């Protein structure tokens, strides 16, 4: 395995991980890296790039680079928290539905189908509007929106893995049903879940920024990529960098997870074949 | 035969129900297995051998509701109405089972050692270190070379024969009184078959356990068991000492099964 030539999948995973490391660094060390406070104004608004302000300043003279870094933190934290919740709930529901089956499966999956039937934005806007646009509510909303997808991706392989011989063999030596589900079924369905989680992260970045763009994100003055785009929109022709900055950041972040998902899909497919 | 039976099965029926249709695949069979005895069950595919074994273990194939009737007594204790938690203590610890397909009967993402450790800690209450020592002993017992090293390998690094040895190690790890081997050699090639059968024979002698050997192949039965039950369409059609069955079968179906075993000497004439 060590000496085998690197496959396309492995290269993609490596690239994705490097990009991911950059995003994690922004989240962890953002306040240290950022040259200015995101709310500090300086004379000269909508200025182009200078040595002091690499990406220029926005409409009220705040440093665009600093706001991108600090705003990225907010966007990425919302994204990862929401996906973490959706993944946890999705894993639990998918495993229970797939393993137990019967009316439990029927009832839970129909409820998830109902959520799934709504367009993502319609549902997200409705929930945020009902709960109020705070950081916590945005996270909860996005978690609700993406739980059905992840639950389905867990449930489908559980349905087949639970009939495999090693599950019966485990049962034949007295292993309890909960232990079988957790130790002998769950680890075998992880690969598709990993790929789907990565794709969900990419989608969630768009959803988070879009909701913030529409004013349903965390309230100003705290920056995030979506609200930065919304503020900069009207000055787009005067200071294009104020739009290009956050737009590039959004594309970069979701590209990270798409690259990672594609790489994981190729790598895991090979090792999962028995 | 004077000792009370280890396992006493009376009028065992097994019925698969799907929707409104019910198929009875075991039609009320009765047999005993004495402590330490080796008994063979022979019959063609679909005659109810494996379902009988699964009924004893109360392992219903997933998604096909299996209803079991009659009585199954283990050391005088009725198993058919035993609550599930108590049944879990019987499985593996008192009655263990080896399956047909070693390629798929091990968890592909757990190391071999971890799967045996699991069993020992579940039933034997052993500490982590004690379980690991015993695991390595067991792997050695079933003939795995370098057991201490191989314990950290995953199933895909083992051949079919070695995996079956591992499954046998798991099955005998808690010293069950009865080992049910359901077509243990069918998925293996012929040279490995003989090794696995010898291993079962040796373990049975060393551990003093009873053996219920299920197979479609009379060649496997010879020299392995003292008594044979011949099954057909959910019934036991003939029972007898192994030697007698081979030399003087009384039921025409038994003769037909015996005649179906290919012989080397016939190769030239065929």
XYZ file of C-alpha atoms in Angstrom, chain B:
270
model
C -26.141 -43.093 26.283
C -26.909 -43.512 29.969
C -26.146 -39.873 30.803
C -29.078 -37.446 30.547
C -28.992 -35.719 27.168
C -27.229 -32.376 26.799
C -29.750 -31.304 24.227
C -33.193 -32.804 23.902
C -35.269 -31.773 20.913
C -38.885 -32.887 20.670
C -41.365 -32.300 17.824
C -39.399 -29.319 16.560
C -41.220 -27.432 13.850
C -40.059 -24.307 12.056
C -42.339 -22.194 9.916
C -41.469 -19.200 7.786
C -44.271 -16.695 7.476
C -44.325 -14.009 4.852
C -47.544 -12.111 4.412
C -50.321 -14.674 4.419
C -48.232 -17.597 3.192
C -46.598 -19.928 5.679
C -44.008 -22.532 4.764
C -43.198 -25.262 7.260
C -39.580 -26.233 6.661
C -39.033 -28.452 9.706
C -41.891 -30.908 10.221
C -41.621 -31.995 13.830
C -38.294 -33.698 14.373
C -36.949 -35.176 17.626
C -33.416 -36.081 18.593
C -31.018 -36.079 21.546
C -27.387 -35.104 21.810
C -25.490 -36.600 24.754
C -22.656 -34.671 26.469
C -19.495 -34.989 24.400
C -21.253 -36.812 21.586
C -20.733 -36.022 17.921
C -23.854 -36.175 15.784
C -24.106 -35.615 12.053
C -27.042 -34.126 10.155
C -26.960 -34.947 6.462
C -29.317 -33.934 3.715
C -29.580 -31.992 0.494
C -29.980 -28.221 0.287
C -33.244 -26.962 1.711
C -33.991 -30.049 3.794
C -34.118 -28.013 7.006
C -30.694 -28.791 8.526
C -29.575 -25.199 8.867
C -32.978 -24.004 10.008
C -32.873 -26.653 12.758
C -29.539 -25.232 13.927
C -30.867 -21.677 13.804
C -33.980 -22.727 15.700
C -31.828 -24.181 18.486
C -29.802 -20.938 18.644
C -32.946 -18.873 18.062
C -31.306 -17.030 15.197
C -33.941 -16.110 12.671
C -32.585 -15.053 9.288
C -33.101 -11.303 9.105
C -36.410 -10.209 7.634
C -37.981 -13.671 7.466
C -40.049 -14.278 10.585
C -39.370 -17.818 11.747
C -41.811 -19.450 14.142
C -40.462 -22.350 16.126
C -42.712 -24.959 17.747
C -42.040 -27.987 19.910
C -39.500 -28.250 22.668
C -35.746 -27.643 22.858
C -34.218 -28.499 26.215
C -30.628 -27.733 27.115
C -29.603 -29.578 30.287
C -33.290 -29.857 31.117
C -33.918 -26.125 30.617
C -36.505 -25.183 28.021
C -34.970 -22.795 25.470
C -38.006 -21.989 23.333
C -39.603 -19.727 25.943
C -36.390 -18.370 27.483
C -36.278 -14.540 27.551
C -33.870 -12.986 25.041
C -31.263 -11.747 27.600
C -30.983 -15.245 29.100
C -30.748 -16.673 25.576
C -27.810 -14.338 24.871
C -25.950 -15.962 27.757
C -26.567 -19.400 26.257
C -25.361 -18.344 22.818
C -21.622 -18.530 22.520
C -21.124 -19.543 26.111
C -23.080 -22.834 26.224
C -23.914 -23.459 22.588
C -21.681 -21.965 19.927
C -21.896 -22.067 16.181
C -19.548 -22.099 13.205
C -20.983 -20.915 9.913
C -20.603 -21.946 6.318
C -18.903 -18.925 4.823
C -15.735 -17.863 6.642
C -15.134 -15.117 4.069
C -18.053 -13.051 5.294
C -18.563 -14.187 8.878
C -15.900 -11.947 10.400
C -16.296 -8.220 10.868
C -14.087 -6.786 8.093
C -13.171 -3.622 9.993
C -12.117 -5.203 13.310
C -8.819 -6.987 13.884
C -8.936 -10.748 14.393
C -7.676 -10.357 17.934
C -10.253 -7.719 18.839
C -13.064 -10.019 17.711
C -11.885 -12.847 19.963
C -11.135 -10.438 22.850
C -14.681 -9.186 22.528
C -16.114 -12.641 23.034
C -13.858 -13.420 25.999
C -14.631 -10.181 27.748
C -18.338 -10.485 27.075
C -18.767 -14.022 28.388
C -15.644 -14.710 30.398
C -15.457 -11.364 32.204
C -11.711 -11.251 31.473
C -9.630 -8.095 31.770
C -8.146 -6.577 28.623
C -4.700 -8.095 29.226
C -6.013 -11.499 30.256
C -8.301 -11.579 27.220
C -5.390 -10.753 24.924
C -3.259 -13.554 26.391
C -6.095 -16.036 26.001
C -6.752 -14.821 22.447
C -3.186 -15.569 21.459
C -3.454 -18.998 23.129
C -6.642 -19.732 21.227
C -5.177 -18.669 17.890
C -2.278 -21.012 18.578
C -4.709 -23.775 19.556
C -6.493 -23.595 16.192
C -3.198 -23.651 14.350
C -2.506 -20.042 13.379
C 1.246 -19.444 13.130
C 2.735 -16.422 14.940
C -0.537 -15.849 16.812
C 0.778 -12.824 18.704
C 1.523 -11.044 15.424
C -1.477 -12.235 13.453
C -3.909 -11.127 16.177
C -3.481 -7.554 14.971
C -4.317 -8.398 11.358
C -7.656 -7.758 9.718
C -9.751 -10.578 8.203
C -8.821 -9.679 4.613
C -5.222 -10.591 5.419
C -6.290 -14.180 6.184
C -7.091 -17.003 3.753
C -10.465 -18.746 3.862
C -9.115 -21.704 5.806
C -7.432 -19.436 8.336
C -10.593 -17.399 8.744
C -12.532 -20.574 9.460
C -9.886 -21.421 12.084
C -10.430 -17.986 13.619
C -14.203 -18.505 13.646
C -13.687 -21.854 15.330
C -11.402 -20.159 17.873
C -14.158 -17.623 18.590
C -16.745 -20.389 18.878
C -14.740 -22.499 21.333
C -13.268 -19.553 23.262
C -15.757 -19.843 26.111
C -15.647 -23.645 26.160
C -19.214 -24.334 25.080
C -20.821 -27.725 25.788
C -22.136 -27.946 22.257
C -20.627 -26.717 19.021
C -22.954 -26.514 16.040
C -20.970 -26.565 12.815
C -23.205 -25.646 9.875
C -21.460 -26.769 6.676
C -18.111 -25.690 8.155
C -16.054 -26.847 5.181
C -18.350 -26.261 2.217
C -16.788 -22.955 1.230
C -13.226 -24.276 1.500
C -11.083 -26.201 -0.937
C -10.571 -29.900 -0.404
C -7.144 -29.946 1.258
C -8.223 -27.262 3.699
C -11.478 -29.130 4.381
C -9.568 -32.084 5.799
C -7.480 -29.795 8.040
C -10.547 -28.037 9.421
C -12.306 -31.344 10.098
C -9.229 -32.671 11.907
C -9.135 -29.460 13.942
C -12.792 -29.843 14.939
C -12.156 -33.450 15.908
C -9.129 -32.520 18.020
C -10.875 -29.617 19.771
C -13.883 -31.776 20.499
C -11.631 -34.326 22.194
C -9.531 -31.749 24.061
C -12.431 -29.615 25.255
C -14.888 -32.478 25.739
C -17.681 -30.710 23.889
C -20.520 -32.215 21.909
C -20.545 -31.570 18.170
C -23.520 -31.154 15.886
C -22.096 -31.381 12.374
C -24.385 -30.282 9.572
C -23.420 -31.128 6.011
C -24.714 -32.220 2.629
C -21.612 -34.331 2.110
C -21.378 -37.903 3.400
C -17.635 -37.707 2.832
C -17.406 -35.140 5.630
C -19.392 -37.263 8.092
C -17.239 -40.373 7.853
C -14.823 -40.611 10.749
C -16.180 -37.460 12.371
C -19.353 -38.475 14.182
C -20.804 -41.474 15.986
C -24.389 -41.071 14.877
C -26.034 -39.676 11.771
C -29.499 -38.259 11.153
C -30.479 -38.169 7.512
C -32.902 -35.352 6.781
C -35.212 -34.841 3.844
C -37.880 -32.176 3.357
C -37.972 -31.224 7.017
C -38.089 -34.766 8.416
C -35.486 -37.131 9.813
C -35.851 -40.128 7.530
C -33.133 -42.331 8.984
C -31.023 -42.393 12.139
C -28.207 -44.729 12.924
C -24.616 -45.331 13.922
C -22.316 -43.918 11.285
C -20.828 -47.285 10.306
C -24.246 -48.878 9.908
C -25.547 -46.039 7.751
C -22.571 -46.350 5.447
C -22.626 -50.113 5.095
C -26.331 -50.872 5.350
C -28.584 -47.880 4.729
C -32.221 -48.822 5.216
C -33.943 -45.819 3.640
C -33.804 -45.520 -0.156
C -33.058 -41.781 0.156
C -29.962 -42.530 2.246
C -28.748 -44.957 -0.425
C -29.361 -42.334 -3.064
C -27.358 -39.737 -1.090
C -24.505 -42.207 -0.586
C -24.491 -43.045 -4.260
C -24.246 -39.328 -5.033
C -20.795 -39.022 -3.428
C -18.299 -38.966 -6.304
C -15.509 -41.533 -6.063
C -12.047 -41.374 -7.517
C -12.247 -44.967 -8.748
C -15.166 -44.121 -11.019
C -13.200 -41.565 -12.940
C -11.977 -43.948 -15.629
C -15.333 -45.551 -16.260
C -17.480 -42.462 -16.369
